[in-house]
Short mmCIF file of C-alpha atoms in Angstrom, two decimals:
data_model
loop_
_atom_site.label_atom_id
_atom_site.label_comp_id
_atom_site.label_asym_id
_atom_site.label_seq_id
_atom_site.Cartn_x
_atom_site.Cartn_y
_atom_site.Cartn_z
CA MET E 481 69.48 113.20 86.60
CA LYS E 482 70.74 115.69 89.19
CA VAL E 483 74.17 117.20 90.16
CA THR E 484 74.25 115.11 93.23
CA ASP E 485 74.08 111.91 91.17
CA VAL E 486 77.03 112.85 88.98
CA ALA E 487 78.93 113.81 91.97
CA GLU E 488 78.36 110.45 93.52
CA LEU E 489 79.57 108.71 90.34
CA LEU E 490 82.72 110.72 90.49
CA LYS E 491 83.23 109.84 94.15
CA GLN E 492 83.36 106.28 93.18
CA LEU E 493 86.08 106.99 90.68
CA ALA E 494 88.11 109.29 93.04
CA PRO E 495 86.62 109.89 96.47
CA GLU E 496 86.86 113.47 97.65
CA SER E 497 88.56 112.51 100.88
CA ASN E 498 91.53 110.95 99.11
CA ALA E 499 92.35 114.71 97.86
CA GLU E 500 95.60 116.24 99.29
CA ASN E 501 94.74 118.66 102.33
CA PHE E 502 95.95 121.81 100.25
CA ASP E 503 93.41 120.96 97.49
CA ASN E 504 89.82 121.99 96.94
CA VAL E 505 87.57 119.38 95.22
CA GLY E 506 83.98 118.62 95.07
CA LEU E 507 81.12 120.81 93.99
CA LEU E 508 82.71 124.38 94.04
CA VAL E 509 79.68 126.18 92.30
CA GLY E 510 76.07 125.34 92.01
CA ASP E 511 73.36 123.43 93.67
CA LEU E 512 73.58 119.63 94.33
CA GLN E 513 69.65 119.18 93.66
CA ALA E 514 69.75 121.05 90.24
CA GLU E 515 68.69 118.98 87.33
CA ILE E 516 71.26 118.37 84.62
CA SER E 517 70.80 119.07 80.89
CA SER E 518 74.26 118.03 79.75
CA ILE E 519 77.76 117.88 81.02
CA LEU E 520 81.06 119.63 79.60
CA ILE E 521 84.38 118.22 80.77
CA THR E 522 87.39 120.32 80.73
CA LEU E 523 90.94 120.48 82.20
CA ASP E 524 90.69 124.11 83.37
CA CYS E 525 87.45 126.00 84.17
CA LEU E 526 88.29 129.30 82.41
CA ASP E 527 85.78 132.18 81.41
CA GLU E 528 86.01 131.00 77.74
CA VAL E 529 84.91 127.24 78.98
CA VAL E 530 81.86 128.75 80.93
CA ASP E 531 81.01 130.54 77.54
CA GLU E 532 81.37 127.16 75.73
CA ALA E 533 79.02 125.48 78.27
CA ILE E 534 76.52 128.13 77.68
CA GLN E 535 76.56 127.93 73.71
CA LYS E 536 76.20 123.78 74.18
CA ASN E 537 73.51 124.13 76.79
CA CYS E 538 75.64 122.30 79.41
CA ASN E 539 74.63 123.31 82.87
CA MET E 540 77.40 121.46 84.53
CA ILE E 541 81.14 121.54 84.09
CA VAL E 542 83.46 118.85 85.52
CA THR E 543 86.90 120.44 85.59
CA PHE E 544 90.26 118.70 86.61
CA HIS E 545 91.81 121.86 88.13
CA PRO E 546 89.83 123.66 90.62
CA ILE E 547 88.65 127.09 89.52
CA ILE E 548 88.51 127.98 93.26
CA PHE E 549 91.79 127.12 94.89
CA SER E 550 92.63 129.42 97.95
CA GLY E 551 90.42 131.66 100.06
CA MET E 552 88.42 134.29 98.54
CA LYS E 553 87.11 137.54 100.21
CA SER E 554 85.11 138.91 97.33
CA ILE E 555 83.77 137.95 94.01
CA THR E 556 83.66 141.14 91.85
CA GLY E 557 84.97 139.94 88.43
CA LYS E 558 88.59 141.38 88.87
CA ASN E 559 90.40 138.40 87.77
CA TYR E 560 89.68 135.22 85.52
CA VAL E 561 88.72 133.18 88.36
CA GLU E 562 86.01 135.60 89.39
CA LYS E 563 84.66 136.20 85.98
CA ALA E 564 84.31 132.53 85.53
CA ILE E 565 82.34 132.15 88.82
CA ILE E 566 80.11 135.01 88.30
CA LYS E 567 79.26 133.93 84.60
CA ALA E 568 78.45 130.26 85.96
CA ILE E 569 76.17 131.52 88.81
CA LYS E 570 74.41 133.79 86.30
CA ASN E 571 73.70 130.91 84.02
CA ASP E 572 72.99 128.30 86.57
CA ILE E 573 76.00 126.19 85.58
CA ALA E 574 77.59 123.97 88.44
CA ILE E 575 81.19 123.36 88.59
CA TYR E 576 82.66 120.31 90.07
CA ALA E 577 86.38 119.75 90.60
CA ILE E 578 88.23 116.40 90.64
CA HIS E 579 91.94 117.03 91.13
CA THR E 580 94.60 115.26 93.44
CA ASN E 581 91.97 112.64 94.26
CA LEU E 582 92.20 111.68 90.77
CA ASP E 583 95.83 111.91 90.76
CA ILE E 584 96.15 109.03 93.15
CA ALA E 585 93.16 107.04 91.99
CA LYS E 586 93.69 103.51 90.81
CA GLU E 587 92.66 104.37 87.26
CA GLY E 588 93.30 108.07 87.52
CA VAL E 589 95.58 110.59 85.72
CA ASN E 590 98.81 108.43 85.93
CA TYR E 591 96.93 105.29 85.05
CA GLU E 592 95.82 107.06 81.98
CA ILE E 593 99.58 108.31 81.14
CA CYS E 594 100.56 104.56 81.63
CA LYS E 595 97.89 103.43 79.09
CA ARG E 596 98.97 106.20 76.63
CA LEU E 597 102.58 104.94 76.90
CA HIS E 598 101.61 101.31 76.75
CA ILE E 599 103.30 100.62 80.19
CA LYS E 600 102.35 97.38 81.68
CA ASN E 601 102.34 96.06 85.26
CA SER E 602 102.00 99.66 86.47
CA LYS E 603 101.84 100.15 90.42
CA PRO E 604 101.75 103.43 92.48
CA LEU E 605 105.16 105.21 92.66
CA ILE E 606 104.47 106.71 96.06
CA PRO E 607 101.80 104.45 97.65
CA LYS E 608 99.41 106.24 100.01
CA ILE E 609 99.87 105.14 103.77
CA LYS E 610 97.72 105.11 106.64
CA SER E 611 94.38 105.00 104.32
CA ILE E 612 93.86 101.42 105.31
CA LYS E 613 91.65 100.71 108.42
CA LYS E 614 90.57 97.50 110.17
CA LEU E 615 87.22 96.97 111.79
CA GLN E 616 86.90 94.39 114.42
CA THR E 617 83.34 93.57 115.91
CA PHE E 618 81.54 90.71 117.78
CA VAL E 619 78.52 89.04 116.25
CA PRO E 620 76.33 86.40 117.63
CA LEU E 621 76.82 83.20 115.73
CA THR E 622 73.30 82.96 114.48
CA HIS E 623 73.83 86.37 112.67
CA PHE E 624 77.51 86.02 111.63
CA THR E 625 76.85 85.46 107.92
CA GLN E 626 74.25 88.35 107.75
CA VAL E 627 76.64 90.73 109.21
CA GLN E 628 79.73 89.66 107.16
CA GLN E 629 77.88 89.77 103.85
CA ALA E 630 76.72 93.24 104.64
CA LEU E 631 80.10 94.32 105.25
CA PHE E 632 81.35 92.80 102.04
CA LYS E 633 78.72 94.64 100.13
CA ALA E 634 79.68 97.95 101.70
CA GLY E 635 83.30 97.42 100.30
CA ALA E 636 85.13 96.04 103.39
CA GLY E 637 87.30 93.07 102.83
CA GLU E 638 88.96 94.06 99.61
CA VAL E 639 92.74 93.36 99.40
CA GLY E 640 94.37 94.00 95.95
CA ASN E 641 92.84 91.61 93.51
CA TYR E 642 90.83 89.77 96.32
CA LYS E 643 87.50 90.50 97.69
CA ASN E 644 85.50 89.17 100.84
CA CYS E 645 88.52 88.86 102.81
CA SER E 646 88.04 88.49 106.65
CA PHE E 647 89.26 86.66 109.75
CA ARG E 648 87.10 85.24 112.48
CA VAL E 649 87.38 83.71 115.76
CA GLU E 650 84.68 81.92 117.74
CA GLY E 651 84.26 82.47 121.51
CA THR E 652 81.91 83.33 124.30
CA GLY E 653 80.41 86.80 125.10
CA THR E 654 78.83 87.90 128.28
CA PHE E 655 76.53 90.78 129.23
CA LEU E 656 74.07 91.88 131.83
CA PRO E 657 71.08 93.96 130.27
CA THR E 658 70.13 96.84 132.50
CA ASP E 659 66.70 97.92 133.36
CA ASN E 660 66.69 100.60 130.60
CA SER E 661 67.97 98.15 127.85
CA ASN E 662 66.04 96.37 125.10
CA PRO E 663 68.09 93.22 124.66
CA PHE E 664 67.97 91.30 121.56
CA ILE E 665 69.11 88.23 123.54
CA GLY E 666 68.51 87.50 127.36
CA LYS E 667 66.55 89.10 129.89
CA LYS E 668 67.09 92.48 132.02
CA ASN E 669 69.10 92.07 135.03
CA VAL E 670 70.24 88.57 134.11
CA ILE E 671 73.66 87.83 133.12
CA GLU E 672 73.85 86.07 129.52
CA GLU E 673 76.55 84.04 127.85
CA VAL E 674 76.35 83.96 123.98
CA GLN E 675 78.31 82.27 121.35
CA GLU E 676 79.81 84.89 119.33
CA VAL E 677 82.20 85.50 116.39
CA LEU E 678 84.87 88.11 116.37
CA ILE E 679 85.14 89.20 112.68
CA SER E 680 87.96 91.39 111.33
CA VAL E 681 87.88 93.17 107.92
CA ILE E 682 89.91 95.91 106.47
CA PHE E 683 88.73 98.77 104.27
CA GLU E 684 89.90 102.09 102.76
CA ASP E 685 89.34 105.01 105.07
CA PHE E 686 86.93 106.80 102.56
CA LYS E 687 84.55 103.84 102.96
CA GLN E 688 84.25 104.15 106.84
CA ALA E 689 80.64 105.77 106.96
CA THR E 690 79.35 103.26 104.50
CA VAL E 691 80.92 100.30 106.33
CA LEU E 692 79.71 101.38 109.78
CA GLU E 693 76.16 101.87 108.38
CA ALA E 694 76.16 98.51 106.93
CA LEU E 695 77.24 97.14 110.31
CA ARG E 696 74.34 99.07 112.22
CA ARG E 697 71.77 97.87 109.55
CA SER E 698 72.89 94.20 109.73
CA HIS E 699 73.76 93.66 113.43
CA PRO E 700 70.96 92.40 115.84
CA TYR E 701 72.41 93.98 119.09
CA GLU E 702 71.07 97.30 120.49
CA GLU E 703 74.59 98.18 121.57
CA ILE E 704 77.30 97.12 119.00
CA ALA E 705 80.74 96.64 120.30
CA TYR E 706 83.45 97.50 117.64
CA GLU E 707 86.90 98.89 117.13
CA ILE E 708 88.59 100.66 114.21
CA PHE E 709 92.29 100.83 114.00
CA THR E 710 94.36 102.79 111.32
CA LEU E 711 97.11 100.47 109.79
CA ASP E 712 100.38 101.40 108.61
CA ASN E 713 100.15 99.19 105.53
CA VAL E 714 100.78 100.94 102.13
CA ASN E 715 97.79 101.13 99.93
CA GLN E 716 98.56 98.73 97.03
CA GLU E 717 96.09 100.54 94.62
CA LEU E 718 96.34 104.24 95.40
CA GLY E 719 99.24 106.64 95.26
CA MET E 720 101.00 109.48 93.53
CA GLY E 721 102.44 108.52 90.12
CA ARG E 722 102.95 105.03 88.69
CA ILE E 723 105.86 102.87 87.74
CA GLY E 724 105.87 99.90 85.27
CA GLU E 725 107.59 98.60 82.35
CA LEU E 726 107.73 99.13 78.45
CA GLU E 727 107.17 95.88 76.40
CA THR E 728 110.42 96.32 74.54
CA SER E 729 113.41 98.29 75.83
CA LEU E 730 114.36 101.58 73.92
CA SER E 731 117.37 103.78 73.85
CA GLN E 732 116.89 106.98 75.61
CA GLU E 733 116.62 108.84 72.37
CA GLN E 734 114.19 106.48 70.95
CA PHE E 735 112.26 106.78 74.10
CA LEU E 736 111.88 110.61 73.88
CA SER E 737 110.67 110.29 70.29
CA TYR E 738 108.21 107.58 71.59
CA LEU E 739 106.95 109.88 74.43
CA LYS E 740 106.70 112.81 72.15
CA GLU E 741 104.44 110.74 69.78
CA ASN E 742 102.13 109.31 72.47
CA LEU E 743 101.96 112.48 74.80
CA PRO E 744 102.05 115.09 72.13
CA THR E 745 104.00 118.20 73.11
CA SER E 746 105.97 120.79 71.36
CA CYS E 747 109.02 120.44 73.74
CA ILE E 748 110.68 117.93 76.06
CA ARG E 749 113.11 119.30 78.60
CA HIS E 750 115.50 116.50 79.60
CA THR E 751 118.73 115.75 81.39
CA ASN E 752 121.91 114.60 79.31
CA LEU E 753 121.43 111.53 77.34
CA LYS E 754 123.56 108.63 78.30
CA ASN E 755 124.25 105.30 76.35
CA LYS E 756 121.46 103.46 78.41
CA GLN E 757 118.23 101.61 77.70
CA VAL E 758 114.99 102.58 79.00
CA LYS E 759 112.81 99.80 80.14
CA LYS E 760 111.37 100.79 83.68
CA VAL E 761 109.17 103.96 83.27
CA ALA E 762 107.97 106.13 86.14
CA VAL E 763 105.37 108.79 85.66
CA LEU E 764 103.51 111.60 87.58
CA GLY E 765 101.32 113.93 85.86
CA GLY E 766 101.59 117.70 86.84
CA ALA E 767 104.12 119.22 89.03
CA GLY E 768 106.31 116.02 89.95
CA SER E 769 109.65 116.98 90.94
CA PHE E 770 109.15 116.05 94.38
CA ALA E 771 109.14 112.39 93.42
CA ILE E 772 112.48 112.33 91.60
CA LYS E 773 114.11 110.61 94.48
CA ASN E 774 111.16 107.90 94.53
CA ALA E 775 111.69 107.28 91.07
CA LEU E 776 115.40 106.76 91.62
CA ASN E 777 114.96 104.57 94.55
CA ALA E 778 112.37 102.48 92.63
CA GLY E 779 115.04 101.69 90.02
CA ALA E 780 113.11 103.66 87.14
CA ASP E 781 115.24 104.40 84.02
CA VAL E 782 113.20 107.40 83.10
CA PHE E 783 110.80 109.79 85.09
CA VAL E 784 108.27 111.61 83.02
CA THR E 785 106.74 114.45 84.66
CA ALA E 786 106.38 118.28 84.39
CA ASP E 787 107.50 121.62 86.06
CA ILE E 788 111.09 120.60 86.88
CA LYS E 789 113.20 123.53 88.08
CA TYR E 790 116.81 124.15 87.00
CA HIS E 791 118.42 122.72 89.95
CA GLU E 792 116.10 119.76 90.44
CA PHE E 793 117.42 118.40 87.21
CA PHE E 794 120.69 117.87 88.87
CA GLN E 795 119.03 115.32 91.15
CA ALA E 796 119.09 112.96 88.34
CA GLU E 797 122.94 112.45 88.97
CA GLY E 798 123.38 110.65 85.73
CA LYS E 799 121.50 107.72 87.09
CA ILE E 800 118.02 108.49 85.54
CA LEU E 801 116.75 110.32 82.53
CA LEU E 802 114.43 113.18 83.69
CA ALA E 803 111.86 114.19 80.99
CA ASP E 804 109.66 117.26 81.49
CA ILE E 805 106.95 117.33 79.00
CA GLY E 806 104.86 120.20 80.37
CA HIS E 807 102.27 120.56 82.95
CA TYR E 808 99.25 120.71 80.35
CA GLU E 809 100.79 117.97 78.15
CA SER E 810 101.15 115.56 80.95
CA GLU E 811 97.62 115.93 81.95
CA GLN E 812 95.91 116.62 78.60
CA PHE E 813 94.34 113.37 78.31
CA THR E 814 92.71 113.49 81.83
CA LYS E 815 89.49 115.02 80.35
CA ASN E 816 89.20 112.01 77.93
CA LEU E 817 89.47 109.79 80.92
CA LEU E 818 86.57 111.55 82.71
CA HIS E 819 84.56 111.66 79.50
CA ASN E 820 84.86 108.00 78.93
CA TYR E 821 84.24 107.14 82.50
CA LEU E 822 80.81 109.16 82.78
CA ARG E 823 79.82 108.28 79.23
CA GLU E 824 79.90 104.55 80.32
CA LYS E 825 77.98 105.35 83.54
CA LEU E 826 75.41 107.70 82.00
CA ASN E 827 73.61 106.78 78.61
CA ASN E 828 70.70 109.31 79.16
CA ILE E 829 72.54 112.69 79.32
CA ASP E 830 75.14 114.28 76.67
CA ILE E 831 78.67 114.17 78.00
CA LEU E 832 80.73 116.63 75.92
CA LEU E 833 84.48 117.26 75.63
CA SER E 834 85.63 121.02 75.83
CA GLU E 835 87.13 121.88 72.48
CA ILE E 836 89.12 124.91 74.15
CA ASN E 837 92.73 124.53 74.66
CA THR E 838 93.42 125.97 78.06
CA ASN E 839 97.18 125.54 77.98
CA PRO E 840 98.54 128.82 79.21
CA ILE E 841 102.00 128.28 77.78
CA ASN E 842 103.08 128.69 74.20
CA TYR E 843 106.54 127.73 72.44
CA TYR E 844 108.29 130.12 70.01
CA PHE E 845 110.37 128.16 67.40
CA LYS E 846 111.03 130.97 64.69
#
């Protein structure tokens, strides 16, 4: 088992291309071809976490928050980031980050929050847009099924809970092979008419290279005519945050107790309590104040997130309960999500959960 094998599995869960532009995901330290002894899963890759990896003989760390986030001009050990990187390199430990691409994943951070809160029928709060593409190509009738099945196998034609979706139209294609051609059908310098099928399939943008490779492998023509369009359709599976419903309505005070129990936290900062019931719940792990209006517009009774600033609480305007449970607390089960996912996929290697609490924030109650 190599680092690249684990990276490919993580890309299946949350493709790197789905990360936000400001983010830094993927392999940050190490060699993709290095053999793995065992893997340590953490929320933050601090110096102490690298020490833990060394003690537990783990030579790969999968971290949610990237240890390298912005540009670095030197690595001299002058801060916690550089110390962790130097120690990882010295001990041949690879560091892989999976961050905002896991935030928006179908079964990512916010899916895990919904699971912990027993929220049903959840869907993206802010669906990803311009992430769906459409491929149109022309295939000789004799090879239509071969090409269609190859595209489906590559992940094209998936719409929500449906697979193998396509549209086709039969017609007549014409072409004239030139002297330098090597035509599959017809002869050089003789115009040819062929019964062809126009096939259309949609796919998520991160699958484009795989879909086009499948097209090239399965299509019989020397020169393949195809078009790719970016669609304005919202993605039904991917997006920031999620929104769904509780099995049973709770009062706002009951919900806060329920929230504190299921997403353990020392403190919940919230807006004024009203005499309202909570049924529809919106969640967004990490700093999510930018989505307050989205939660309001979606008709949520409560929005659970973190890092809400003083003036941002006013945006509730008495219409929604805002509950800030803390950044670490909102994402605390992300490492369990990653641990369970990799343990299901890999049965020949140890996958360990970091035992270090990396939360930099403490609360004083005395």
